[in-house]
Coordinates of C-alpha atoms and ligand atoms in Angstrom, one line a residue:
X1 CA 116.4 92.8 40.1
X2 CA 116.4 92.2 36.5
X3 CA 116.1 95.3 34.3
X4 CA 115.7 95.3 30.8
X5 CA 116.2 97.7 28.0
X6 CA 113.6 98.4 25.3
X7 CA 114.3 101.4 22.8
X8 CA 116.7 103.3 24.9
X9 CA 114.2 103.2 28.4
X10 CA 115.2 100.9 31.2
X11 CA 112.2 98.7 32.4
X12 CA 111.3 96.7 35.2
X13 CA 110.7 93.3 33.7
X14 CA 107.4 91.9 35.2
X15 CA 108.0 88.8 37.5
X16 CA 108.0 85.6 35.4
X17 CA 109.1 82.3 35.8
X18 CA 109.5 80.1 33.4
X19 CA 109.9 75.9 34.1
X20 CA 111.0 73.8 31.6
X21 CA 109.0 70.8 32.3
X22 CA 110.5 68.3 29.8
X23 CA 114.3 68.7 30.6
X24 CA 114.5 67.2 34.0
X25 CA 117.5 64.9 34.8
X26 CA 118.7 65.1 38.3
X27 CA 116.3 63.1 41.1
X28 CA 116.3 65.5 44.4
X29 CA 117.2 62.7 46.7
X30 CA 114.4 62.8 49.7
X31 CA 117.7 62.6 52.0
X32 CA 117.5 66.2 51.5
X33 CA 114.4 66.6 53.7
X34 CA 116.0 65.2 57.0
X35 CA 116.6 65.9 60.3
X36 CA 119.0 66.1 63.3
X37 CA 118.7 65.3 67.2
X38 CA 121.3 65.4 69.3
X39 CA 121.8 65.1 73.1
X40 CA 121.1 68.8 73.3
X41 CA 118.4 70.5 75.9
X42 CA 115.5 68.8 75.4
X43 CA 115.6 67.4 72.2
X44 CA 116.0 64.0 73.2
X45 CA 114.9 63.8 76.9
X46 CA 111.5 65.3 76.9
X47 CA 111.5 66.3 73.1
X48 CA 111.1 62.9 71.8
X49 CA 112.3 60.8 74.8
X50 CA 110.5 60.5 78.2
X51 CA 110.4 56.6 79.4
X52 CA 107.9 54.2 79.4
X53 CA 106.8 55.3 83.3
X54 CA 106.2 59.1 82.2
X55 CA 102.6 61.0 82.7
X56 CA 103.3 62.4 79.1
X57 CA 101.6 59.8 76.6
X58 CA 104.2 57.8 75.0
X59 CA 104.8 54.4 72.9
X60 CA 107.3 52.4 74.4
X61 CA 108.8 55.7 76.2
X62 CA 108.6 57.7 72.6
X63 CA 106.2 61.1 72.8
X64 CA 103.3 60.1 71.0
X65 CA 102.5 63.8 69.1
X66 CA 105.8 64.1 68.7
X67 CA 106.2 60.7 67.1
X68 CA 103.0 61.1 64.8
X69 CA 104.1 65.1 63.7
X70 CA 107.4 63.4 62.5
X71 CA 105.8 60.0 61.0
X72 CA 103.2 62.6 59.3
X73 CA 106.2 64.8 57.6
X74 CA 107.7 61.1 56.1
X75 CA 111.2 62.2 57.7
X76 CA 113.7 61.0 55.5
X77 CA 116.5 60.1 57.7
X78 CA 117.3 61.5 61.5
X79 CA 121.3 61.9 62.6
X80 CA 122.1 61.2 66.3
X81 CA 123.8 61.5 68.4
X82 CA 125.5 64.7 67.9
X83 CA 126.5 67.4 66.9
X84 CA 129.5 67.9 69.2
X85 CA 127.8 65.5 71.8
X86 CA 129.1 63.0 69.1
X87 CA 133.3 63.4 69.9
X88 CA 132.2 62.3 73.7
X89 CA 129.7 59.8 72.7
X90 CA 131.0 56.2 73.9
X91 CA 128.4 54.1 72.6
X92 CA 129.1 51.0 74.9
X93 CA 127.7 53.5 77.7
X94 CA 123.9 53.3 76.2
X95 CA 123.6 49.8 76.1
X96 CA 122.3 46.9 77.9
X97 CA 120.0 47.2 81.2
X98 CA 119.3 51.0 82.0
X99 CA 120.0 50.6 85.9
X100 CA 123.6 49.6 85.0
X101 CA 124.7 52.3 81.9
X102 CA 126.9 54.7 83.5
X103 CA 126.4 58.2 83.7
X104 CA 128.3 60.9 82.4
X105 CA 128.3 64.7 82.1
X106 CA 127.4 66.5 79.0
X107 CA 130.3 68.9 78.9
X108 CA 128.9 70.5 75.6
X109 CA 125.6 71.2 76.3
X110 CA 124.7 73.0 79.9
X111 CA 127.1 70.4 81.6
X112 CA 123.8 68.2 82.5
X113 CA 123.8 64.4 83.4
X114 CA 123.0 62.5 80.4
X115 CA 122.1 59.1 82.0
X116 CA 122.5 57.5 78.8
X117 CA 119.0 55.4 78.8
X118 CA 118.4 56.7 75.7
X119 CA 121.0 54.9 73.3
X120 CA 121.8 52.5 70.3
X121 CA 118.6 50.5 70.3
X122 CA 116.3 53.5 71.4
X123 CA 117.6 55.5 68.2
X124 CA 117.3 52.3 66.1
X125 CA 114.0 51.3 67.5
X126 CA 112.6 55.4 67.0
X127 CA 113.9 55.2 63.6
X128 CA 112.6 51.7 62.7
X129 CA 109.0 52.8 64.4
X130 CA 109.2 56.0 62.2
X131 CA 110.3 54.3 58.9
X132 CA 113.0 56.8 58.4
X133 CA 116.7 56.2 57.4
X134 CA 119.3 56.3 60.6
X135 CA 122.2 58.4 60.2
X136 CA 124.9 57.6 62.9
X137 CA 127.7 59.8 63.7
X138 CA 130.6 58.3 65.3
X139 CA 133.2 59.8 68.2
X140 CA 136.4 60.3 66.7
X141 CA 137.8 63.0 68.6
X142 CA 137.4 61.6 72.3
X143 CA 136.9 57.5 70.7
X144 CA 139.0 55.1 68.6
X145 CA 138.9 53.0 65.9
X146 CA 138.6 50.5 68.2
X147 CA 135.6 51.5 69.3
X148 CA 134.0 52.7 66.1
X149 CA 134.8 49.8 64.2
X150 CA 133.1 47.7 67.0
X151 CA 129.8 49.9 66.8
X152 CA 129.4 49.1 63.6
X153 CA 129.6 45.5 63.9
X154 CA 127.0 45.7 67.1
X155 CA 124.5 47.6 64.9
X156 CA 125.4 45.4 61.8
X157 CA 127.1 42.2 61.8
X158 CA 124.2 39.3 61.4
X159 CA 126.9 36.2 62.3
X160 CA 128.6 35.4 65.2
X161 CA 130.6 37.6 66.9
X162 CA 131.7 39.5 69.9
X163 CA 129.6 42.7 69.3
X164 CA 126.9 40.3 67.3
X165 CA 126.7 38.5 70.3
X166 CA 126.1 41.3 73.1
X167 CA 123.7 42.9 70.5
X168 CA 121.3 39.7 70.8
X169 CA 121.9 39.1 74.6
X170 CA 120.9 42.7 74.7
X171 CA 117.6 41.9 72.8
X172 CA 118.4 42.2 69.2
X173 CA 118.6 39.7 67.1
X174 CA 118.7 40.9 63.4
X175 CA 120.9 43.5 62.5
X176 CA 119.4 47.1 62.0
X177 CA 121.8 47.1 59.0
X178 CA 122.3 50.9 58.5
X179 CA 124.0 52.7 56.0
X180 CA 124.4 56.4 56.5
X181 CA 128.1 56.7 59.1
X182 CA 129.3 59.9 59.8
X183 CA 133.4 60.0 60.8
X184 CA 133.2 62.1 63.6
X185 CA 131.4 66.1 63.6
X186 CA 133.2 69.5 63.2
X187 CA 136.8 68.1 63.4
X188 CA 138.0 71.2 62.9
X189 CA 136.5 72.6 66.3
X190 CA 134.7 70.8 69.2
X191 CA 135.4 67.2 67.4
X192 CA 139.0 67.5 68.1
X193 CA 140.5 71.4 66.6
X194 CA 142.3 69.1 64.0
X195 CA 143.6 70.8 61.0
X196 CA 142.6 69.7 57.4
X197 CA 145.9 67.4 56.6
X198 CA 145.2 65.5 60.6
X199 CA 141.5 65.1 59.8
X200 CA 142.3 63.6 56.3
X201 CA 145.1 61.2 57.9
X202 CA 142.3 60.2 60.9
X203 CA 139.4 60.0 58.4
X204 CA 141.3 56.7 56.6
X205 CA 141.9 54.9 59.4
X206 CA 138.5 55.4 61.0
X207 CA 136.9 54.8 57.4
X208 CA 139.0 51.4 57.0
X209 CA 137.8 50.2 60.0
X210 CA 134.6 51.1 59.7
X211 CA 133.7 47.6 58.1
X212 CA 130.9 46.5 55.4
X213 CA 129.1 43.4 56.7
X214 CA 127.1 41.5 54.5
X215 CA 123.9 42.9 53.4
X216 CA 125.2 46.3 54.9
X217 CA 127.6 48.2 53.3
X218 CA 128.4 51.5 54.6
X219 CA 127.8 54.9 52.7
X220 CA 130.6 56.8 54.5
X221 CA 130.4 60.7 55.2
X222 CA 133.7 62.6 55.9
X223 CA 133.4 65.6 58.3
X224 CA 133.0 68.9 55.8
X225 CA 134.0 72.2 56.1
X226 CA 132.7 75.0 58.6
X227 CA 130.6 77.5 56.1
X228 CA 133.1 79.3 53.8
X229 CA 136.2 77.4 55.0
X230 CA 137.1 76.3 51.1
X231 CA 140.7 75.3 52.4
X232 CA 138.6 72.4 54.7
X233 CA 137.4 70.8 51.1
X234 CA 140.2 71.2 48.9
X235 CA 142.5 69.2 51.0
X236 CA 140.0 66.9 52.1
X237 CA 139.3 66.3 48.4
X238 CA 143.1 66.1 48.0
X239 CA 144.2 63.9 50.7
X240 CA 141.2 61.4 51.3
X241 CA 141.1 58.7 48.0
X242 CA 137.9 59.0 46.4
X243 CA 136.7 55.7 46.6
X244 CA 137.0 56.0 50.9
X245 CA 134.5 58.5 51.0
X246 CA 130.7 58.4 50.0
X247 CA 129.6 62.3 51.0
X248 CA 131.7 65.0 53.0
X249 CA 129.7 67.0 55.0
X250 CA 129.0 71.1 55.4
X251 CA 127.8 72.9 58.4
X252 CA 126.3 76.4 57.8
X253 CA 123.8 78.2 60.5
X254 CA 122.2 81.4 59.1
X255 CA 123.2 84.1 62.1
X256 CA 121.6 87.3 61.9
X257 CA 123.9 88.8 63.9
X258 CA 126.9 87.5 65.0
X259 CA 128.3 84.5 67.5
X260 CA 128.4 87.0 70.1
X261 CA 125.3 88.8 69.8
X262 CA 123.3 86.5 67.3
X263 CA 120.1 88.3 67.6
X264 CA 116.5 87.5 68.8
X265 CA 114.4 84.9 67.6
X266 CA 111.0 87.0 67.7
X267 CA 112.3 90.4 68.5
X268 CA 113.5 92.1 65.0
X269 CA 113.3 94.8 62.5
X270 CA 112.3 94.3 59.2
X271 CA 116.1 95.1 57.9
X272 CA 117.1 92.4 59.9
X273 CA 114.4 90.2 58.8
X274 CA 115.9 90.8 55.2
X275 CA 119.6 90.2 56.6
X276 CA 118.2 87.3 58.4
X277 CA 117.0 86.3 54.7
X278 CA 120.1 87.5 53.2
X279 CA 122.1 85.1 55.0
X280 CA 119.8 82.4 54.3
X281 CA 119.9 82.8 50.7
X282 CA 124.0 82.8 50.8
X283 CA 123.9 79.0 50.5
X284 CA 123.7 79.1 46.7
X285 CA 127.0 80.9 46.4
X286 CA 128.6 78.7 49.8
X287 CA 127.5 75.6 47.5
X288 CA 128.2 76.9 44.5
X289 CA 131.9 77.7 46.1
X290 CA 132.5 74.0 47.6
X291 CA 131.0 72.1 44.3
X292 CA 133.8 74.4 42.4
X293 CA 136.4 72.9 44.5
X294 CA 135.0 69.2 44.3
X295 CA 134.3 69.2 40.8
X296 CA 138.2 69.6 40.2
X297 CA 139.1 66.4 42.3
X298 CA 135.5 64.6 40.9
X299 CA 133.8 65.8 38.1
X300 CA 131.7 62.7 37.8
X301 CA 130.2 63.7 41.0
X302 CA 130.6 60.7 43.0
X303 CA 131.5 62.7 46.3
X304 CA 128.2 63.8 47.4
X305 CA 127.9 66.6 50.2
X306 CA 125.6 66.6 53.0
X307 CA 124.8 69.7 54.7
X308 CA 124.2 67.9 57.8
X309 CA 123.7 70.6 59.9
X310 CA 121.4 74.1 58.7
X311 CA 118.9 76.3 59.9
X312 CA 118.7 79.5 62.3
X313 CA 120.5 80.0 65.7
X314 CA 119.2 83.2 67.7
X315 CA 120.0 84.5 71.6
X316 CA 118.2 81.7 73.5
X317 CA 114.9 82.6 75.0
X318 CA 114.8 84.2 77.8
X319 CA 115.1 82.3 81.0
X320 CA 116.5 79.6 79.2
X321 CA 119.6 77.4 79.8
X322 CA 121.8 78.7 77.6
X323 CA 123.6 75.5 77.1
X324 CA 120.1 74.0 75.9
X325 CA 119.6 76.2 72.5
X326 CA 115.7 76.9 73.4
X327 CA 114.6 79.6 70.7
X328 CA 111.0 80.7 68.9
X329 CA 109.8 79.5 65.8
X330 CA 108.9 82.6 63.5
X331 CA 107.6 83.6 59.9
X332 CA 110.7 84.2 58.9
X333 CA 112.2 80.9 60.0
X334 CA 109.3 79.6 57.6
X335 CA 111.2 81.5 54.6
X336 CA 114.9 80.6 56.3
X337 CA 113.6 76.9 55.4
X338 CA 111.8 78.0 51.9
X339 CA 114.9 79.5 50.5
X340 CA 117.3 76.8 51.6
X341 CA 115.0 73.8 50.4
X342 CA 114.8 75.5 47.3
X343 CA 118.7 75.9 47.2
X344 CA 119.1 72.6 47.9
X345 CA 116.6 71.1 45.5
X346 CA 118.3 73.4 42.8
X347 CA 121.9 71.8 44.1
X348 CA 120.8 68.2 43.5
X349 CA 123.4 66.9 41.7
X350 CA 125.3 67.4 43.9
X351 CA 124.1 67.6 47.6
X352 CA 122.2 64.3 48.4
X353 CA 121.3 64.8 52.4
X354 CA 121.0 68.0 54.4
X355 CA 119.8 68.0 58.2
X356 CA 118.0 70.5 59.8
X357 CA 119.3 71.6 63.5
X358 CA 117.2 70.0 65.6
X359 CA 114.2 68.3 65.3
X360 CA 112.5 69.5 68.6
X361 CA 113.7 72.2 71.3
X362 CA 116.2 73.0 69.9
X363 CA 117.8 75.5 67.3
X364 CA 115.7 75.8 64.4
X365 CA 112.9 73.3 65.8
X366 CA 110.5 71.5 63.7
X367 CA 108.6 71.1 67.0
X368 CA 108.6 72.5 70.4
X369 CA 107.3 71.1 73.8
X370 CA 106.4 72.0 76.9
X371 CA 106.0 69.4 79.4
X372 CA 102.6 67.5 77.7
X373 CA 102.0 70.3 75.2
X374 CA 103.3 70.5 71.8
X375 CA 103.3 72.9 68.8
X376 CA 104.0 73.0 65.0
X377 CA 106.4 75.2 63.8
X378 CA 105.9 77.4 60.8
X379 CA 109.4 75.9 59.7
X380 CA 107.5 72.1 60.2
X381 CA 104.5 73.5 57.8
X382 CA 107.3 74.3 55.0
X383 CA 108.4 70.9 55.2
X384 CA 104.8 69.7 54.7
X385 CA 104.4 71.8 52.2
X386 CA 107.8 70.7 50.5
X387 CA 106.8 67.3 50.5
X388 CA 106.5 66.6 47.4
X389 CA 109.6 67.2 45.7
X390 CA 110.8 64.3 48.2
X391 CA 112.6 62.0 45.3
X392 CA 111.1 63.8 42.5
X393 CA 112.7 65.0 39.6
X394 CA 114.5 68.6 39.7
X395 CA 113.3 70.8 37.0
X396 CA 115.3 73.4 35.5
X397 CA 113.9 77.0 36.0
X398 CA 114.2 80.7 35.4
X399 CA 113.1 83.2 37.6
X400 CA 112.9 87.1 36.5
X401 CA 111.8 88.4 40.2
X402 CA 112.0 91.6 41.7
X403 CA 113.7 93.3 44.5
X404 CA 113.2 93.6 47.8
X405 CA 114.6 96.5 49.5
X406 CA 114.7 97.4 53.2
X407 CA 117.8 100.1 54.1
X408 CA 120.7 99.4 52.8
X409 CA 119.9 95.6 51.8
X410 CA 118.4 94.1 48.4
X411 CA 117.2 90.7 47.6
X412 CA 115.0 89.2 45.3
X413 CA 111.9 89.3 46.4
X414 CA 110.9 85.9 44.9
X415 CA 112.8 82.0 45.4
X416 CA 111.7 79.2 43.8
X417 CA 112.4 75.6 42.6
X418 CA 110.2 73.0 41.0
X419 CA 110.4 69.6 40.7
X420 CA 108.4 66.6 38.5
X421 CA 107.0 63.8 40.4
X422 CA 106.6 60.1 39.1
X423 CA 103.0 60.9 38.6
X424 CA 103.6 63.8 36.4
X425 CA 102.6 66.2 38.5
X426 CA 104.9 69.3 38.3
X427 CA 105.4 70.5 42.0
X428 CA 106.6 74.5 42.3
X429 CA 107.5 76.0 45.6
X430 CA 107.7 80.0 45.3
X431 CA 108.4 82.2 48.9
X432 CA 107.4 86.0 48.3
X433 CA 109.8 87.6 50.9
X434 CA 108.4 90.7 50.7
X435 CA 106.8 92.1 53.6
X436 CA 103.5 93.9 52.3
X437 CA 104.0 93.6 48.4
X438 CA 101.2 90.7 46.6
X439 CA 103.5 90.1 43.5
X440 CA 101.9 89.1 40.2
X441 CA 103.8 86.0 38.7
X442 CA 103.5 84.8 35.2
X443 CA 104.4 81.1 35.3
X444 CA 105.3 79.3 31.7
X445 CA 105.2 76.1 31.9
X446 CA 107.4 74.8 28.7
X447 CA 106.8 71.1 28.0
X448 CA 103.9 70.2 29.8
X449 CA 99.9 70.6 28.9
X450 CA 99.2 69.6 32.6
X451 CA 96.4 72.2 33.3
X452 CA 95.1 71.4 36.7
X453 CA 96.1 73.4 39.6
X454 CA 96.2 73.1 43.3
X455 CA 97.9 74.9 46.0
X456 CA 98.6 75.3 49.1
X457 CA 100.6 78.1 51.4
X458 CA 101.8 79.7 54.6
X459 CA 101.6 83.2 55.9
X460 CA 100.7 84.9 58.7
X461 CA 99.8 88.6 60.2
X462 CA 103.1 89.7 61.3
X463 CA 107.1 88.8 60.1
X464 CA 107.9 87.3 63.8
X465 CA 104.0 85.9 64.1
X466 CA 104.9 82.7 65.9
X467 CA 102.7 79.7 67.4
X468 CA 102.6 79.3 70.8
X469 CA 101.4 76.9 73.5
X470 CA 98.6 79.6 74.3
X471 CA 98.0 79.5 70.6
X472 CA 99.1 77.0 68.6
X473 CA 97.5 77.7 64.9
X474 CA 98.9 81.5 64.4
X475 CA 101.1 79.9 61.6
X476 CA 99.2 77.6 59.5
X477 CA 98.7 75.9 55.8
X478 CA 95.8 77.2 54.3
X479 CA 94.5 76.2 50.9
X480 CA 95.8 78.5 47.5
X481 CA 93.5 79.4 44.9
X482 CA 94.6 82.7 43.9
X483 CA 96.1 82.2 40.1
X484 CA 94.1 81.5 36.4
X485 CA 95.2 80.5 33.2
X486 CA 96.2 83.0 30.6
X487 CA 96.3 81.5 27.3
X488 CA 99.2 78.7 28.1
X489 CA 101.0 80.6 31.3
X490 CA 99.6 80.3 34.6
X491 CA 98.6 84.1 36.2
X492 CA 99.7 83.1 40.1
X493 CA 99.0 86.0 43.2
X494 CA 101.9 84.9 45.6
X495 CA 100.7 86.6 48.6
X496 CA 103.0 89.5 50.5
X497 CA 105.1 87.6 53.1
X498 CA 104.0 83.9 51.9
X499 CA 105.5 80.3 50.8
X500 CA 103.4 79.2 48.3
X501 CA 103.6 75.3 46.6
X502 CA 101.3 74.9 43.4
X503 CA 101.4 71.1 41.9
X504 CA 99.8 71.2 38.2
X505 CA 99.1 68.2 36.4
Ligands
AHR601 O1 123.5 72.0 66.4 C1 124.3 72.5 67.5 C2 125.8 72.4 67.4 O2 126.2 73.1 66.3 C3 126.3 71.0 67.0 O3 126.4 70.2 68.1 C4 127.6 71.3 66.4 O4 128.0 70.3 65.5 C5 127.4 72.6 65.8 O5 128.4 73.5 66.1

């Protein structure tokens, strides 16, 4: 809460914002609006995969709705395979005819058959039919550099070679030529339990072997610290030469509870509704924390970190397999996205991809599916709503908001971030966490004579309001009109419980 003092009596300061439209620098790279899907439950099979022969409509095998939400988003990039699936991934296993890849058990993930007929040139062809970036992790903890450095030469080598060779007589013929290569996932747990100093000695060989082929040169992501584990950067920062690594990753999963009783996704007071948001809005400081570290080691900010992994993880829904990470979709996963898009965009000099876990079914879904139904998340409206500070400009802001206070917790009520787009339009994304307070916003906009407004936003009856397959449009985007000019600052309404995105211009 920011108080202020005016003649010896303490004041609430009214909520203001001000954006200082003339001082941007920093582009917020789109990469920071992607996505993850591992072989997890049904993200794949039945999420986004079903085969050519299924009842469920499909292109070339490929969910049609779920294809079209995603193309209608613009998805940035998408990570496969894993996740932890990754470190038992061998790649040569989801090649070539589907009759003849081997099968294999998904130890991970509800100990399933993965049959592997989704692969290599199903991801590349999804990604390819979807226009979005590929971002491949590869199996360090169960693999070798043997067979990493060969994977990359399948996907990317156009000349004649071994891997080259099989990719054609498997029906490729150009390379996909990708650039985004993860070095293995969570080295410090299921890709390996490896301490920092291994990892760092593992990460150079893997990365040296991981070749640049003409036309393709690799941008090369070393496997980041779990949440606060500072100790994970500042060795990896110390031990890995700067020029062998393009990003390190960070993994952080907002809990309201904890690993052994995480909480339910729909089911939940409104104090853990703010904890749930608490947690959420931790990622400034967990940034703020690792940037400190890598700033010491490159303060030109060449290392990049990708939060490759983010979003909410509840108690699976009932009746679930509990190896599948099945979990509803709620208001308050809506601001979980809000707060950490804006934390992200407000990081952009620094973080340059982050990856929502997972894209359908599982985790924090953009999408869920039930045999030939499918729904919209209120976390996939956010990301329509956030489109467009995809590759705009990041604007430097300040917020004066008040509190929210539930119990014994206290957060500010209001999160924002703005960005300028190539146009000139000036983009601003606010979330009013507050369960039943409307709160008057005075928005300055310094720099800028734009004057035009439009809006859009989210809410919804209830906190945990969700959409479901009986009915799919609880959660929605409606149109915003509720702000006017005063003088040169812009009078906005941000509705109780709302994320609201205003683009003047
Ligand atoms: O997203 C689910 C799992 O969470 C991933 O497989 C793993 O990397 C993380 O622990």
């Amino acid at each position: 809460m920011t108080v202020m003092m005016l003649s010896g009596l303490t004041v609430l300061a009214q909520n203001k914002l001000i954006v200082n439209a003339d001082q941007g620098k920093t582009q917020i790279s789109k990469h920071i609006y992607g996505h993850f899907s591992e072989h997890l439950g049904r993200c794949i099979y039945g999420g986004i995969w079903v085969g050519p022969d299924s009842d469920i409509e499909n292109i070339n095998g490929y969910r049609t709705d779920v294809f079209e939400a995603l193309k209608n988003l613009n998805i940035p990039n998408l990570r496969w395979p894993g996740g932890c699936f990754a470190d038992e991934y061998h790649w040569t296993d989801g090649i070539g005819p589907k009759s003849e890849r081997p099968k294999m058990i998904n130890t991970h993930w509800g100990g399933v058959t993965e049959d592997n007929s989704f692969g290599t040139h199903e991801f590349l062809n999804f990604c390819e039919m979807l226009e979005t970036t590929p971002y491949i992790t590869g199996n360090v903890g169960s693999g070798s550099v043997e067979e990493m450095s060969k994977w990359v030469e399948y996907i990317n080598f156009d000349g004649v070679s071994p891997m080259a060779d099989l990719r054609r007589r498997n029906g490729r013929e150009e390379p996909w030529n990708i650039k985004y290569w993860g070095v293995g996932n969570e080295s410090w747990g299921c890709g390996g339990n490896m301490t920092p100093e291994y990892y760092a000695n593992e990460y150079r060989r893997y990365a040296t072997f991981a070749r640049n082929y003409p036309g393709a040169r690799l941008y090369k992501i070393a496997g980041g610290a779990n949440s606060t584990d500072y100790n994970w950067t500042e060795v990896l920062m110390q031990k890995i030469p700067l020029r062998m690594m393009d990003a390190m990753s960070l993994h952080y999963y907002t809990i309201p509870g904890n690993w052994g009783d995480k909480g339910s996704s729909t089911e939940f007071s409104e104090r853990e509704y703010l904890v749930t948001l608490e947690k959420a809005a931790f990622m400034d400081e967990l940034l703020d924390k690792h940037e400190t570290i890598m700033d010491k080691y490159d303060p030109r900010k060449r290392v990049k970190l990708i939060v490759d992994e983010w979003g909410t993880w509840y108690d699976v829904e009932p009746n679930t397999n509990p190896g599948f990470l099945y979990q509803q979709n709620t208001l308050r996963d809506a601001f979980v996205a809000a707060i950490t898009l804006n934390t992200f965009n407000n990081h952009a000099d620094r973080v340059h991809m982050a990856n929502l876990a997972q894209t359908v079914n599982v985790l924090q879904a953009l999408i869920l599916t039930d045999e030939k139904e499918m729904l919209l998340t209120p976390t996939y409206h956010v990301f329509d709503l956030y489109k467009p500070h995809m590759d705009a400009i990041l604007l430097p802001t300040h917020l004066e908001s008040e509190d929210v206070k539930i119990e014994d917790v206290q957060i500010d009520a209001l999160n924002v971030s703005s960005s300028l787009s190539k146009d000139g339009t000036v983009n601003i994304s606010i979330a009013n966490i507050h369960p039943d307070k409307a709160i008057d916003l005075e928005v300055a906009l310094r720099g800028s004579d734009a004057k035009s407004v439009s809006g859009r936003y989210l809410t919804a009856p209830e906190l945990n309001s969700h959409n479901s397959f009986e009915n799919k449009d609880v959660v929605g985007i409606q149109e915003f009109k509720d702000y006017k000019w005063n003088k040169d600052a812009l009078n906005v309404k941000v509705p109780a419980k709302s994320v609201v995105v205003l683009q003047v211009k």
